Each structure stands twice: as C-alpha cells, then as structure tokens.
C-alpha cells in the first residue's frame, strides 16, 4: 500500500510540473506539506519527492528547498510536439537501452536523443517506470509463433526457448527486469507463456505443476541471458575484454588452485587451458535447454494419464 501511495503522489506532482502548474524554479511542496496533503507518513512523502529528483524533474536549492528543474514545460493544452508519439519514444528508449544498458536510460536522455524539450516525453509517458514497461512489452512482441505450431510438446518448448533467447540476445536488458516472483502484466510476454503452457497441457499435469515447469523453463532462459548484459556492463566499466580480465585474474587463480584444496577443479582448468576452451553462452544455452527438456520428459512420462472425455 505504501508503495502504491508514493507512486500516486509522484504521479500527481509530475502532472502539475508537466502541465505548468508548477513552473521551473517554483518551490515544490515540502515533505511535511506532502505528508499532510495526502495523509501519509513523512517517509512516504520523501520517497515520492526522491523519485521526482531521480527523474531530474526537481532539484534541491540551498535555502529554497526543493524546486522544479529544467526549462519551462509546455503550457496546459498546448499541442504536442510535431512528429512525437509514444511509439517513437518507446523505440528510441529501446535503442538507448540496447546500446548503453538499462541503467543509462532516463527520460531526459530520451528527449535529448529525440531532439525535443526535456519535458516533452512526459506528455506521452508518465515516467521512466512506465516507459520501461512499454519498452519490455514492445521488445517481447518482436517475435511470435506460427499459426500452426510444431506437433510435439518438446518441439514447441524448444521453439519457445529459442525465441526467448533470440529476444534476450537482441535486447540484453530484458533479462534484468522484475523477478519471476513479480511478473509484469505484459500481453506480449504472455504470448510466450501461452506457447509454453500449451506445450505442457494435456499431459496429466496439475495446474500447479504446469506453472512450476513453465516458470522453471523461462527462468533457465532468463538466467543464462542475465550474463549477456552483465558481461557488457563489466567490459564497459573495467575497460577490459573478457580475455584481458581473465589474464589479470591469473595470479589469484593460480594461488588458489596451487593450495591443494581444489584438486579436481585444478585438474579440469589445467586440461581446459592446454586444450583451449572458450565459454560460449549460445552453446551453453543449447546444452542447458536439451538437459532441461530431458528432465521435463521424465516428468511427463510419470504424470497421471489424462482421463478420456
């Protein structure tokens, strides 16, 4: 409930700024005033103001408190910038996330890339959180499934897994979104879930068992895909390629392995080094996919036989 309240407060204050009710340089209601106006705790009020600050809509001014930042927004009722649309904003944001990662995404960055005023995107998207949801739904919708899917359950799951993998490959930031315990209500993501659940349907599994296998299946794909974005981030922040980073870690690994505490680990690494080995995420994904489907096959073989009619 507290989470919802602070988002509602931030949304209302954001609207006042975008509509020009709070002009650039104008004082934003203080934490105490926000708490009194909305009947919430001061911590909730502070969280709402912090969210606006992170979006670059407000800033702290010495001796003045929190004020509206940026150039003057368009007046209420003014025509939206020509050529600008929600779809164009979303596609631009996807391009930024693809190139620089999700952490680099901001509403002001999108506006700058589009060449419009910093506040212009807010007339189409409420804020960064909503933008990310729209981006994710658009990205998951870039690949679909044939009207006549493969006949076998394994072939259907293979198609679903490889389709999702291709989307994560195209948009690595997708794997960084909400945890499986808090799924986003995205219609285009549900399309992929429908493909997997349809493959598992009709094999005598309970609804709970179907859900567990579906979550396990997509968690595997996402779990491997997480490393796509992490590697890119590591390369960007360290300035080292994967090979250069491994070379820099060599002394530490050598000391650890020469301790005698990890004999099998040491032997395997020595063999890999002599024979040559590169960790390929695409090959690892395929290996894991086959292994997971082998396990699901055993589960389906032991499931109760569906009753006829």
CSV table of C-alpha atoms in Angstrom, one decimal:
chain,number,residue,atom,x,y,z
A,1,UNK,CA,0.0,0.0,0.0
A,2,UNK,CA,2.8,2.4,0.9
A,3,UNK,CA,4.5,1.6,-2.5
A,4,UNK,CA,1.3,2.5,-4.3
A,5,UNK,CA,0.8,5.7,-2.4
A,6,UNK,CA,4.2,7.2,-3.1
A,7,UNK,CA,3.8,6.4,-6.8
A,8,UNK,CA,0.4,8.1,-6.8
A,9,UNK,CA,1.9,11.2,-5.1
A,10,UNK,CA,4.8,11.3,-7.5
A,11,UNK,CA,2.4,11.0,-10.5
A,12,UNK,CA,0.3,13.9,-9.3
A,13,UNK,CA,3.3,16.2,-8.7
A,14,UNK,CA,4.7,15.1,-12.1
A,15,UNK,CA,1.4,16.1,-13.7
A,16,UNK,CA,1.5,19.5,-12.1
A,17,UNK,CA,5.0,20.1,-13.4
A,18,UNK,CA,4.3,18.9,-16.9
A,19,UNK,CA,1.0,20.9,-17.1
A,20,UNK,CA,2.8,24.0,-16.0
A,21,UNK,CA,1.0,24.4,-12.7
A,22,UNK,CA,4.5,24.3,-11.1
A,23,UNK,CA,6.8,26.3,-13.2
A,24,UNK,CA,10.6,26.0,-13.4
A,25,UNK,CA,12.2,27.4,-10.3
A,26,UNK,CA,8.9,27.1,-8.3
A,27,UNK,CA,9.0,25.6,-4.9
A,28,UNK,CA,7.7,22.0,-4.7
A,29,UNK,CA,5.6,21.1,-1.7
A,30,UNK,CA,7.8,20.2,1.2
A,31,UNK,CA,7.9,16.7,2.6
A,32,UNK,CA,5.8,17.8,5.6
A,33,UNK,CA,3.3,19.5,3.3
A,34,UNK,CA,3.0,16.5,1.0
A,35,UNK,CA,2.5,14.3,4.1
A,36,UNK,CA,-0.3,16.5,5.3
A,37,UNK,CA,-2.0,16.9,1.9
A,38,UNK,CA,-2.1,13.2,1.1
A,39,UNK,CA,-2.4,11.9,4.7
A,40,UNK,CA,0.8,9.8,4.5
A,41,UNK,CA,3.9,9.3,6.6
A,42,UNK,CA,6.8,11.7,6.0
A,43,UNK,CA,8.9,8.8,4.8
A,44,UNK,CA,6.3,8.1,2.1
A,45,UNK,CA,6.3,11.8,1.1
A,46,UNK,CA,10.1,11.9,1.0
A,47,UNK,CA,10.1,8.8,-1.2
A,48,UNK,CA,7.8,10.5,-3.7
A,49,UNK,CA,10.0,13.6,-3.9
A,50,UNK,CA,13.1,11.4,-4.3
A,51,UNK,CA,11.5,9.7,-7.2
A,52,UNK,CA,11.0,13.1,-9.0
A,53,UNK,CA,14.5,14.1,-8.2
A,54,UNK,CA,15.9,10.9,-9.8
A,55,UNK,CA,13.9,11.7,-12.9
A,56,UNK,CA,15.5,15.1,-13.0
A,57,UNK,CA,12.2,16.9,-12.5
A,58,UNK,CA,13.1,18.6,-9.3
A,59,UNK,CA,16.3,19.6,-7.5
A,60,UNK,CA,17.4,20.8,-4.1
A,61,UNK,CA,18.2,24.5,-3.8
A,62,UNK,CA,20.2,25.9,-0.9
A,63,UNK,CA,17.9,28.0,1.4
A,64,UNK,CA,15.0,27.4,-1.0
A,65,UNK,CA,14.2,23.7,-0.6
A,66,UNK,CA,13.1,21.6,-3.5
A,67,UNK,CA,12.3,23.4,-6.7
A,68,UNK,CA,11.2,22.5,-10.2
A,69,UNK,CA,14.2,21.9,-12.5
A,70,UNK,CA,14.7,22.4,-16.2
A,71,UNK,CA,13.3,24.7,-18.9
A,72,UNK,CA,9.7,25.8,-18.8
A,73,UNK,CA,7.3,23.0,-19.8
A,74,UNK,CA,4.6,23.4,-22.4
A,75,UNK,CA,1.5,25.2,-21.1
A,76,UNK,CA,-1.5,23.1,-20.4
A,77,UNK,CA,-3.5,22.3,-23.5
A,78,UNK,CA,-0.6,23.2,-25.9
A,79,UNK,CA,-0.3,20.9,-29.0
A,80,UNK,CA,2.1,18.1,-28.6
A,81,UNK,CA,5.5,18.4,-30.3
A,82,UNK,CA,5.0,17.5,-34.0
A,83,UNK,CA,6.3,14.1,-35.0
A,84,UNK,CA,6.5,12.9,-31.5
A,85,UNK,CA,4.5,9.8,-30.4
A,86,UNK,CA,4.5,7.2,-27.6
A,87,UNK,CA,5.7,4.6,-30.1
A,88,UNK,CA,8.7,6.8,-31.2
A,89,UNK,CA,9.6,7.5,-27.6
A,90,UNK,CA,9.5,3.8,-26.8
A,91,UNK,CA,11.6,2.8,-29.8
A,92,UNK,CA,14.1,5.5,-29.0
A,93,UNK,CA,14.3,4.3,-25.4
A,94,UNK,CA,14.9,0.7,-26.6
A,95,UNK,CA,17.7,1.9,-28.8
A,96,UNK,CA,19.4,3.6,-25.8
A,97,UNK,CA,19.0,0.5,-23.6
A,98,UNK,CA,20.3,-1.7,-26.4
A,99,UNK,CA,23.4,0.5,-26.8
A,100,UNK,CA,24.1,1.6,-23.3
A,101,UNK,CA,22.2,-0.7,-20.9
A,102,UNK,CA,19.0,-0.1,-18.9
A,103,UNK,CA,20.9,1.8,-16.2
A,104,UNK,CA,21.7,4.6,-18.7
A,105,UNK,CA,18.1,5.2,-19.6
A,106,UNK,CA,16.4,8.4,-18.4
A,107,UNK,CA,13.5,10.5,-19.7
A,108,UNK,CA,15.8,13.4,-20.3
A,109,UNK,CA,18.2,11.2,-22.2
A,110,UNK,CA,15.3,10.0,-24.5
A,111,UNK,CA,14.3,13.7,-25.0
A,112,UNK,CA,17.9,14.6,-25.9
A,113,UNK,CA,18.1,11.7,-28.4
A,114,UNK,CA,14.8,12.8,-30.0
A,115,UNK,CA,15.9,16.5,-30.0
A,116,UNK,CA,12.9,17.7,-28.1
A,117,UNK,CA,12.4,19.6,-24.8
A,118,UNK,CA,13.2,17.6,-21.7
A,119,UNK,CA,9.6,17.6,-20.6
A,120,UNK,CA,8.1,16.6,-23.9
A,121,UNK,CA,8.1,12.8,-23.4
A,122,UNK,CA,6.0,13.2,-20.2
A,123,UNK,CA,3.0,14.1,-22.4
A,124,UNK,CA,3.1,10.5,-23.7
A,125,UNK,CA,4.6,8.5,-20.9
A,126,UNK,CA,4.1,9.2,-17.1
A,127,UNK,CA,7.7,8.5,-16.2
A,128,UNK,CA,10.7,6.1,-16.5
A,129,UNK,CA,8.9,3.2,-14.8
A,130,UNK,CA,6.0,3.2,-17.3
A,131,UNK,CA,8.5,3.7,-20.1
A,132,UNK,CA,10.4,0.5,-19.2
A,133,UNK,CA,7.1,-1.5,-19.1
A,134,UNK,CA,6.2,-0.2,-22.5
A,135,UNK,CA,9.7,-1.0,-23.8
A,136,UNK,CA,9.6,-4.5,-22.5
A,137,UNK,CA,6.1,-5.2,-24.0
A,138,UNK,CA,7.3,-3.9,-27.4
A,139,UNK,CA,10.5,-5.9,-27.3
A,140,UNK,CA,8.8,-9.2,-26.3
A,141,UNK,CA,6.4,-8.6,-29.2
A,142,UNK,CA,9.1,-8.6,-31.8
A,143,UNK,CA,9.0,-12.4,-32.2
A,144,UNK,CA,5.9,-14.5,-32.3
A,145,UNK,CA,4.9,-18.1,-33.2
A,146,UNK,CA,3.5,-19.7,-36.3
A,147,UNK,CA,-0.3,-20.2,-36.6
A,148,UNK,CA,0.4,-24.0,-36.9
A,149,UNK,CA,3.0,-24.7,-34.2
A,150,UNK,CA,5.1,-27.9,-34.1
A,151,UNK,CA,3.1,-31.0,-33.1
A,152,UNK,CA,5.2,-32.3,-30.3
A,153,UNK,CA,5.5,-30.8,-26.8
A,154,UNK,CA,9.3,-30.9,-26.9
A,155,UNK,CA,9.5,-29.1,-30.3
A,156,UNK,CA,7.1,-26.4,-29.0
A,157,UNK,CA,9.2,-25.8,-25.9
A,158,UNK,CA,12.3,-25.7,-28.0
A,159,UNK,CA,10.8,-23.1,-30.2
A,160,UNK,CA,9.6,-21.1,-27.2
A,161,UNK,CA,13.0,-21.2,-25.5
A,162,UNK,CA,15.0,-20.3,-28.7
A,163,UNK,CA,12.5,-17.5,-29.4
A,164,UNK,CA,13.0,-16.0,-26.0
A,165,UNK,CA,16.8,-16.5,-26.2
A,166,UNK,CA,16.8,-14.6,-29.5
A,167,UNK,CA,15.0,-11.7,-27.9
A,168,UNK,CA,17.4,-11.6,-25.0
A,169,UNK,CA,20.2,-11.7,-27.5
A,170,UNK,CA,18.7,-8.7,-29.3
A,171,UNK,CA,17.8,-6.8,-26.1
A,172,UNK,CA,20.1,-8.0,-23.2
A,173,UNK,CA,18.5,-5.5,-20.8
A,174,UNK,CA,15.2,-7.5,-21.0
A,175,UNK,CA,16.7,-10.2,-18.7
A,176,UNK,CA,17.3,-7.5,-16.0
A,177,UNK,CA,13.6,-6.8,-15.4
A,178,UNK,CA,11.4,-7.8,-12.5
A,179,UNK,CA,12.0,-11.2,-10.7
A,180,UNK,CA,9.8,-14.2,-11.5
A,181,UNK,CA,8.0,-13.7,-8.2
A,182,UNK,CA,6.7,-10.3,-9.5
A,183,UNK,CA,5.8,-10.9,-13.2
A,184,UNK,CA,4.8,-7.9,-15.2
A,185,UNK,CA,1.4,-7.9,-16.9
A,186,UNK,CA,2.7,-7.7,-20.4
A,187,UNK,CA,0.4,-9.1,-23.2
A,188,UNK,CA,3.4,-9.8,-25.5
A,189,UNK,CA,5.2,-11.7,-22.7
A,190,UNK,CA,2.0,-13.7,-22.1
A,191,UNK,CA,2.2,-14.8,-25.7
A,192,UNK,CA,5.4,-16.7,-24.9
A,193,UNK,CA,3.9,-18.1,-21.7
A,194,UNK,CA,0.9,-19.3,-23.7
A,195,UNK,CA,3.3,-21.2,-26.1
A,196,UNK,CA,5.0,-23.0,-23.2
A,197,UNK,CA,1.8,-23.8,-21.3
A,198,UNK,CA,0.1,-25.1,-24.4
A,199,UNK,CA,3.1,-27.5,-24.9
A,200,UNK,CA,2.7,-28.8,-21.3
A,201,UNK,CA,-1.1,-29.0,-21.5
A,202,UNK,CA,-2.8,-32.3,-21.9
A,203,UNK,CA,-0.2,-34.5,-20.2
A,204,UNK,CA,-2.0,-35.1,-16.9
A,205,UNK,CA,-0.2,-32.3,-15.0
A,206,UNK,CA,-2.0,-30.3,-12.4
A,207,UNK,CA,-2.2,-26.5,-12.9
A,208,UNK,CA,0.4,-26.0,-10.2
A,209,UNK,CA,2.8,-28.5,-11.8
A,210,UNK,CA,2.3,-26.8,-15.2
A,211,UNK,CA,3.0,-23.4,-13.6
A,212,UNK,CA,6.1,-24.7,-11.9
A,213,UNK,CA,7.6,-26.2,-15.1
A,214,UNK,CA,6.7,-23.1,-17.1
A,215,UNK,CA,8.5,-20.8,-14.5
A,216,UNK,CA,11.4,-23.2,-14.3
A,217,UNK,CA,11.7,-23.2,-18.1
A,218,UNK,CA,11.7,-19.5,-18.6
A,219,UNK,CA,13.8,-18.9,-15.5
A,220,UNK,CA,16.5,-21.0,-17.2
A,221,UNK,CA,16.4,-19.0,-20.4
A,222,UNK,CA,16.5,-15.7,-18.4
A,223,UNK,CA,19.1,-17.0,-16.0
A,224,UNK,CA,21.6,-17.6,-18.8
A,225,UNK,CA,20.6,-14.4,-20.6
A,226,UNK,CA,21.4,-12.3,-17.5
A,227,UNK,CA,25.1,-12.7,-18.2
A,228,UNK,CA,24.7,-11.0,-21.7
A,229,UNK,CA,24.1,-7.6,-20.1
A,230,UNK,CA,26.4,-8.3,-17.1
A,231,UNK,CA,29.4,-9.0,-19.5
A,232,UNK,CA,28.7,-5.9,-21.5
A,233,UNK,CA,28.5,-3.8,-18.3
A,234,UNK,CA,31.7,-5.4,-17.0
A,235,UNK,CA,33.5,-4.7,-20.2
A,236,UNK,CA,32.3,-1.1,-20.2
A,237,UNK,CA,33.2,-0.3,-16.6
A,238,UNK,CA,36.5,-2.1,-16.5
A,239,UNK,CA,37.7,-1.3,-20.0
A,240,UNK,CA,38.9,-4.9,-20.3
A,241,UNK,CA,37.8,-7.6,-22.7
A,242,UNK,CA,36.8,-11.0,-21.2
A,243,UNK,CA,40.2,-12.4,-22.2
A,244,UNK,CA,42.1,-9.4,-20.7
A,245,UNK,CA,40.1,-9.7,-17.5
A,246,UNK,CA,40.9,-13.4,-17.2
A,247,UNK,CA,44.6,-12.7,-17.7
A,248,UNK,CA,44.5,-10.1,-14.9
A,249,UNK,CA,42.9,-12.7,-12.6
A,250,UNK,CA,45.5,-15.4,-13.4
A,251,UNK,CA,47.8,-14.8,-10.4
A,252,UNK,CA,44.9,-15.1,-8.0
A,253,UNK,CA,43.5,-18.2,-9.6
A,254,UNK,CA,47.0,-19.8,-9.6
A,255,UNK,CA,47.4,-19.2,-5.9
A,256,UNK,CA,44.0,-20.6,-5.1
A,257,UNK,CA,44.5,-23.8,-7.2
A,258,UNK,CA,48.1,-24.4,-6.0
A,259,UNK,CA,46.8,-24.6,-2.4
A,260,UNK,CA,45.8,-28.3,-2.9
A,261,UNK,CA,42.3,-27.6,-1.6
A,262,UNK,CA,40.6,-28.0,-5.0
A,263,UNK,CA,42.3,-30.9,-6.9
A,264,UNK,CA,39.5,-31.7,-9.4
A,265,UNK,CA,38.9,-28.0,-10.1
A,266,UNK,CA,42.6,-27.6,-10.7
A,267,UNK,CA,42.9,-30.6,-13.0
A,268,UNK,CA,39.9,-29.5,-15.1
A,269,UNK,CA,41.2,-26.0,-15.5
A,270,UNK,CA,44.6,-27.3,-16.4
A,271,UNK,CA,43.1,-29.5,-19.1
A,272,UNK,CA,40.9,-26.7,-20.5
A,273,UNK,CA,43.9,-24.4,-20.6
A,274,UNK,CA,46.1,-27.0,-22.5
A,275,UNK,CA,43.3,-28.0,-24.9
A,276,UNK,CA,41.9,-24.5,-25.4
A,277,UNK,CA,38.4,-23.5,-24.2
A,278,UNK,CA,36.1,-20.5,-24.7
A,279,UNK,CA,32.8,-20.2,-22.7
A,280,UNK,CA,30.2,-19.7,-25.4
A,281,UNK,CA,26.8,-18.6,-24.0
A,282,UNK,CA,25.0,-19.8,-27.1
A,283,UNK,CA,26.4,-23.3,-26.8
A,284,UNK,CA,25.8,-23.3,-23.1
A,285,UNK,CA,22.2,-22.3,-23.6
A,286,UNK,CA,21.6,-25.1,-26.1
A,287,UNK,CA,23.3,-27.6,-23.7
A,288,UNK,CA,21.1,-26.5,-20.9
A,289,UNK,CA,18.0,-26.4,-23.0
A,290,UNK,CA,18.4,-30.1,-24.1
A,291,UNK,CA,19.2,-31.1,-20.5
A,292,UNK,CA,16.1,-29.3,-19.1
A,293,UNK,CA,13.8,-30.8,-21.7
A,294,UNK,CA,15.2,-34.3,-20.9
A,295,UNK,CA,14.2,-33.7,-17.3
A,296,UNK,CA,10.7,-32.5,-18.3
A,297,UNK,CA,10.3,-35.6,-20.5
A,298,UNK,CA,10.8,-37.7,-17.4
A,299,UNK,CA,8.2,-35.6,-15.5
A,300,UNK,CA,5.7,-36.0,-18.3
A,301,UNK,CA,6.3,-39.8,-18.5
A,302,UNK,CA,5.5,-40.2,-14.8
A,303,UNK,CA,2.4,-37.9,-14.9
A,304,UNK,CA,-1.0,-39.4,-14.5
A,305,UNK,CA,-2.7,-40.4,-17.7
A,306,UNK,CA,-5.4,-37.8,-18.6
A,307,UNK,CA,-8.9,-39.1,-18.3
A,308,UNK,CA,-10.8,-39.5,-21.6
A,309,UNK,CA,-13.8,-37.3,-22.3
